[in-house]
Tab-separated table of C-alpha atoms in Angstrom:
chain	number	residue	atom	x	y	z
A	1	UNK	CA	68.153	31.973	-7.926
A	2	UNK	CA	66.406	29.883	-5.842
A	3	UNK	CA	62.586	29.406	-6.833
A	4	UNK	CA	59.177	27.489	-5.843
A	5	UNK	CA	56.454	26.830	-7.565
A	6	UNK	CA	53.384	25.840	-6.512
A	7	UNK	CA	51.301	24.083	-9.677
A	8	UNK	CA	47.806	25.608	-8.932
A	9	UNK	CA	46.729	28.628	-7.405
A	10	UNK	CA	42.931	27.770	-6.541
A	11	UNK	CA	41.474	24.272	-6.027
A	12	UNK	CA	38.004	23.947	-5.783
A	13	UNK	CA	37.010	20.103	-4.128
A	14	UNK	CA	33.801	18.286	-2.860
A	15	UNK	CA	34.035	16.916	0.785
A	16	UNK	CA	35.398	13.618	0.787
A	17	UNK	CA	37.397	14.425	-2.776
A	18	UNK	CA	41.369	13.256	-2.803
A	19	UNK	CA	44.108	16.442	-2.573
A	20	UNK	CA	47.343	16.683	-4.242
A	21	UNK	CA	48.957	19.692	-4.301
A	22	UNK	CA	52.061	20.314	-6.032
A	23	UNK	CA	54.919	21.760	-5.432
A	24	UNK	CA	58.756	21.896	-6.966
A	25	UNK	CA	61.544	23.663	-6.411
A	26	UNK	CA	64.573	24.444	-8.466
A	27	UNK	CA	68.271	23.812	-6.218
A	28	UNK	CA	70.222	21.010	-6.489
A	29	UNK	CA	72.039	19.659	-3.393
A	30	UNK	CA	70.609	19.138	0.014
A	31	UNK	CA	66.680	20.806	0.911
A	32	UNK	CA	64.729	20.631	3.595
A	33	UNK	CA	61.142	20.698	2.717
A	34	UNK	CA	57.806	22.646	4.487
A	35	UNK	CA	54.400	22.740	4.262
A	36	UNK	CA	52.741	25.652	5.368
A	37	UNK	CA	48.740	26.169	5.939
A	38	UNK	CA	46.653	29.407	6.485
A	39	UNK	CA	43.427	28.877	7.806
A	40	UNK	CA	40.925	31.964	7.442
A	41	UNK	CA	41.400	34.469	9.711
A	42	UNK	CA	44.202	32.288	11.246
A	43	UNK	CA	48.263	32.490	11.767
A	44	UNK	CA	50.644	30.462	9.269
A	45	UNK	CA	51.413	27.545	10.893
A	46	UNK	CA	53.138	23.934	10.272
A	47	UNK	CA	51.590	21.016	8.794
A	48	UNK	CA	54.576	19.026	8.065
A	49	UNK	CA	58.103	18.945	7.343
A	50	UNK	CA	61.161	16.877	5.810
A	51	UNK	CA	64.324	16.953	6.799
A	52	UNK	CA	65.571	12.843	6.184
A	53	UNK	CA	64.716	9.616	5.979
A	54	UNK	CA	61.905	8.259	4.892
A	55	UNK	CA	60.604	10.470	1.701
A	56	UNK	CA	57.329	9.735	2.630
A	57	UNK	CA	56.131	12.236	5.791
A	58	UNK	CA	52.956	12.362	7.790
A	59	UNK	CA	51.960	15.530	9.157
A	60	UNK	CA	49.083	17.045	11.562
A	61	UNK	CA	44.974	16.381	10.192
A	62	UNK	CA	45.985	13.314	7.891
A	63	UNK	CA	48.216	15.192	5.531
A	64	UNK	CA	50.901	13.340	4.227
A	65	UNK	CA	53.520	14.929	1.488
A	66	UNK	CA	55.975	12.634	-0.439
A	67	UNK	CA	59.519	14.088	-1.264
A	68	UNK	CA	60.833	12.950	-4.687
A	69	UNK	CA	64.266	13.804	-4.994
A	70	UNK	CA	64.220	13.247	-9.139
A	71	UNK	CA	61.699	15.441	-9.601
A	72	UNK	CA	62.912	18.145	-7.209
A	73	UNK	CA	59.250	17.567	-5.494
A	74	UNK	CA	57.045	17.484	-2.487
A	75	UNK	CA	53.753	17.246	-2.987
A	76	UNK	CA	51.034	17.617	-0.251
A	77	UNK	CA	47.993	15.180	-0.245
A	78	UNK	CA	44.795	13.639	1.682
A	79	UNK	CA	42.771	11.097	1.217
A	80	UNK	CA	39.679	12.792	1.567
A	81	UNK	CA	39.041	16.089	2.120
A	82	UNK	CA	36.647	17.990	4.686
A	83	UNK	CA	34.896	21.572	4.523
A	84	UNK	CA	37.383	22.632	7.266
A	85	UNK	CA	40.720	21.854	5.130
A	86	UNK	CA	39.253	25.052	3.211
A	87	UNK	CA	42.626	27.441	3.412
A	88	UNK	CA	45.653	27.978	1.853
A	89	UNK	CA	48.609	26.364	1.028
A	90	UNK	CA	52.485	26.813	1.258
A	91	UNK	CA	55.402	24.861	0.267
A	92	UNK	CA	58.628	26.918	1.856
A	93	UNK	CA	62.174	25.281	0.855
A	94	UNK	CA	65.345	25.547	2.911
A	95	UNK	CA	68.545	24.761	0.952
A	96	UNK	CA	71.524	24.053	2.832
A	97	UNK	CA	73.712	26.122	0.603
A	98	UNK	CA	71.880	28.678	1.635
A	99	UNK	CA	72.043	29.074	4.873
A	100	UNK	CA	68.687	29.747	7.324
A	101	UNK	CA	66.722	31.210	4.010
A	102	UNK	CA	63.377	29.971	3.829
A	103	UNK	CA	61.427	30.043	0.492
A	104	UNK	CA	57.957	30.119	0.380
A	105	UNK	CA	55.893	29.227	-2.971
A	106	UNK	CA	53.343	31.355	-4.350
A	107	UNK	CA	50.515	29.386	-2.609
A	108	UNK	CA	47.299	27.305	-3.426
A	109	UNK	CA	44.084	27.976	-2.091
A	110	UNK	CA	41.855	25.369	-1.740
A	111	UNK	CA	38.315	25.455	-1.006
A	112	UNK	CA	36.164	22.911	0.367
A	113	UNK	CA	32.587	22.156	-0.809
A	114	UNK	CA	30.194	21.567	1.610
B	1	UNK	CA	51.637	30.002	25.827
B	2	UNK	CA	51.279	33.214	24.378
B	3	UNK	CA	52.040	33.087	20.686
B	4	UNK	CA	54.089	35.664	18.775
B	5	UNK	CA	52.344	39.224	19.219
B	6	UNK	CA	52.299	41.836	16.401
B	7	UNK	CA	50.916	45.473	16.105
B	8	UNK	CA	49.464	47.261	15.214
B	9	UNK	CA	47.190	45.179	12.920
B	10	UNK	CA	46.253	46.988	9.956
B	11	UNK	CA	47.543	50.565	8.793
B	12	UNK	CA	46.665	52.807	5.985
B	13	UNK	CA	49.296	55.577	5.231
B	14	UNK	CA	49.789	57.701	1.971
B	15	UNK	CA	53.143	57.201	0.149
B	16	UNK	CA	56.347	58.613	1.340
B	17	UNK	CA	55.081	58.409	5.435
B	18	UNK	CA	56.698	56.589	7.408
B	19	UNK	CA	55.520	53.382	9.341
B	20	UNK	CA	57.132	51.234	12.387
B	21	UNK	CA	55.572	47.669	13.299
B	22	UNK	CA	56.521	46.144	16.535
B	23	UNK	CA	56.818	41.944	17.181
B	24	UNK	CA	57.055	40.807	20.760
B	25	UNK	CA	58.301	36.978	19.893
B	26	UNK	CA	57.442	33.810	22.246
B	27	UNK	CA	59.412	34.153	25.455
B	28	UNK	CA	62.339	32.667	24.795
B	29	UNK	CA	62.541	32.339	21.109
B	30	UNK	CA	65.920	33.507	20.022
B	31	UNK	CA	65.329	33.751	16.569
B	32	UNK	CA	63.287	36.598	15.112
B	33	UNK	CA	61.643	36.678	11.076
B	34	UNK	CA	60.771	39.629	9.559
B	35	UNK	CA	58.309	38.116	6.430
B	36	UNK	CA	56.637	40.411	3.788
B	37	UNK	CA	53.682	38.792	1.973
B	38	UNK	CA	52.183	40.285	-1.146
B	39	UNK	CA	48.921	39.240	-2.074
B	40	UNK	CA	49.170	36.569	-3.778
B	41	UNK	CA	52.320	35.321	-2.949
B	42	UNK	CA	54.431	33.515	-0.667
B	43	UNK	CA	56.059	35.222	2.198
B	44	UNK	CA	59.795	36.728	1.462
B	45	UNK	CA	61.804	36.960	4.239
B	46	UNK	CA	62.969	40.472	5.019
B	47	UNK	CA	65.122	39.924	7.721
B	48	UNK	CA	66.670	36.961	10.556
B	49	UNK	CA	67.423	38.066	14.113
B	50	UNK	CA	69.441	35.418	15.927
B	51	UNK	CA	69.090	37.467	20.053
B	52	UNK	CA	69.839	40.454	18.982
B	53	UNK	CA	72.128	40.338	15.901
B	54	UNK	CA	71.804	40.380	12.056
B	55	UNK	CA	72.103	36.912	11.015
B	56	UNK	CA	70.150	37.476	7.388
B	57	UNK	CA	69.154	40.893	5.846
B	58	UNK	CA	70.059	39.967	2.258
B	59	UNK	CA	66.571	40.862	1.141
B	60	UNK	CA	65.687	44.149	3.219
B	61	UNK	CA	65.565	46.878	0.924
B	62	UNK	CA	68.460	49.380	3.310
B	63	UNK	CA	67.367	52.284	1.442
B	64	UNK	CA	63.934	52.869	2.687
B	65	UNK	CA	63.707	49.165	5.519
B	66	UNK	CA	64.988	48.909	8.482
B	67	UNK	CA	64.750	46.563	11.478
B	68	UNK	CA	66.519	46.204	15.070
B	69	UNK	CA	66.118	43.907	17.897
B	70	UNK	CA	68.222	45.897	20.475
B	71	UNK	CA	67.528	43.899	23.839
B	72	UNK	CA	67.266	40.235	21.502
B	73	UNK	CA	63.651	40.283	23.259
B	74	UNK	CA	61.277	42.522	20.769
B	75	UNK	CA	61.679	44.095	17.515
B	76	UNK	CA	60.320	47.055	15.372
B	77	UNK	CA	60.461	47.110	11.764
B	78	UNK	CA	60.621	50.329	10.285
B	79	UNK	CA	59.381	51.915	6.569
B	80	UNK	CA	60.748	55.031	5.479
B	81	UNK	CA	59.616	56.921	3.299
B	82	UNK	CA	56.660	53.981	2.007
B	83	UNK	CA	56.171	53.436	-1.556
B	84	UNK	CA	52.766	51.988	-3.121
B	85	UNK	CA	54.417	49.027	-3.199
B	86	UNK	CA	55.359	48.659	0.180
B	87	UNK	CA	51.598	47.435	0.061
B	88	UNK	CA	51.282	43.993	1.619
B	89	UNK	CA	51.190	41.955	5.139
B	90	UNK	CA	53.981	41.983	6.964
B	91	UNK	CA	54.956	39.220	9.439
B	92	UNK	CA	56.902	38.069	11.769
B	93	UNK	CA	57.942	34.695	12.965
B	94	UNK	CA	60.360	33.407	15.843
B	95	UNK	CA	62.174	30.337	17.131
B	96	UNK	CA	63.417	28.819	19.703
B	97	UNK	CA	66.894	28.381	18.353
B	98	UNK	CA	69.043	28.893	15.813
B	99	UNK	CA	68.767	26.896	12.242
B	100	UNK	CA	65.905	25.621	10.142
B	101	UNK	CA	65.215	22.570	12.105
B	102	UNK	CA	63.023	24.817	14.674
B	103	UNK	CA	59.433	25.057	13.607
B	104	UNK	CA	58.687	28.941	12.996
B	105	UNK	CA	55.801	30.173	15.216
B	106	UNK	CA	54.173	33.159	13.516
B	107	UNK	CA	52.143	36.141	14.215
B	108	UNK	CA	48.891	37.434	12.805
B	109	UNK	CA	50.598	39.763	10.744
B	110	UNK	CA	50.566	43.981	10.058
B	111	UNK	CA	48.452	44.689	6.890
B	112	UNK	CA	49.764	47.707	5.023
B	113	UNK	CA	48.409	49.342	2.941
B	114	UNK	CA	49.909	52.281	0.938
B	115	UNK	CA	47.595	54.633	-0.711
């Protein structure tokens, strides 16, 4: 069955700290790759997303996530974090063989220290 | 532009009620998500509406869920009889077109709970 993980449920960070979050999934063949973010109080919506190309993908508020095909991976990161990054985190994994399905990982909160 | 609408936005029933939850999709989106989120976990799609037929319901419990889209405009989602673990938020999400390469707008959500 198809499957994502997501390799930490809460991150706790200092403002101007580095992110990487991490996420893999676990189907062979072609994916398309999402990251999701939840800000409090606030509707699910798109950061950034991989279809082709380049495996290296900017996204909106100076997230970037890099797809490694090897390690069935695409982890999320910034440079340096701020207080208002403080939400949570979704990889979601579309794999061709499977038609439209979307799979969402478990999620990883992150909070932000002022 | 008005984003995806859900209600209503919270409900508390006791197990073996029934519940409906209506999505009124961005105006012209033909593609409708029906999303269940646990806490704690990732959505789980219930249910793809592509106008107004079936293109996904591999997930939707058909014993107790169902779901139409009769006019391919807005959508109820229906729970009956709810079980405790029925318990979660329940989304939905819409596109302009078909296929995966159309960002998914989503609404605020219905939380459920099940007492």
């Amino acid at each position: 069955a198809q499957s994502v993980s997501q390799h930490n449920h809460h991150v706790i960070l200092s403002e101007a700290a580095s992110l990487e979050l991490g996420c893999n999934y676990s189907y062979g063949g072609t994916v398309n790759l999402f990251w999701y973010v939840q800000y409090p109080g606030q509707h699910l919506q798109l950061l950034l997303k991989y279809f082709s190309g380049d495996p290296l993908v900017k996204g909106i508020k100076g997230f970037e996530a890099e797809f490694i095909k090897s390690k069935f991976s695409f982890n999320l990161r910034k440079p340096s974090v701020q207080w208002s990054d403080t939400a949570e985190y979704f990889c979601a994994v579309n794999a061709e063989n499977y038609g439209q399905n979307f799979v969402f990982g478990p999620g990883t909160r992150l909070s932000v220290l002022p | 532009e008005a984003g995806v609408a859900q209600s209503p936005r919270y409900k508390i029933i006791e197990k073996r009620q029934s519940v409906a939850f209506w999505c009124n999709p961005i105006s012209g989106h033909a593609t409708l998500y029906w999303y269940q989120q646990i806490l704690g976990q990732g959505p789980k799609l219930l249910i793809q509406f592509q106008n107004n037929g079936v293109v996904d319901d591999s997930q939707l419990p058909k014993d107790r869920f169902s779901a139409e889209r009769l006019k391919g405009v807005d959508s109820t989602l229906k729970i009956q009889p709810a079980k405790l673990e029925d318990s979660a938020v329940y989304l939905c999400a819409s596109t302009p077109g078909q296929g995966i390469y159309n960002e998914q707008f989503f609404g605020p959500g219905t939380r459920l709970t099940v007492l």
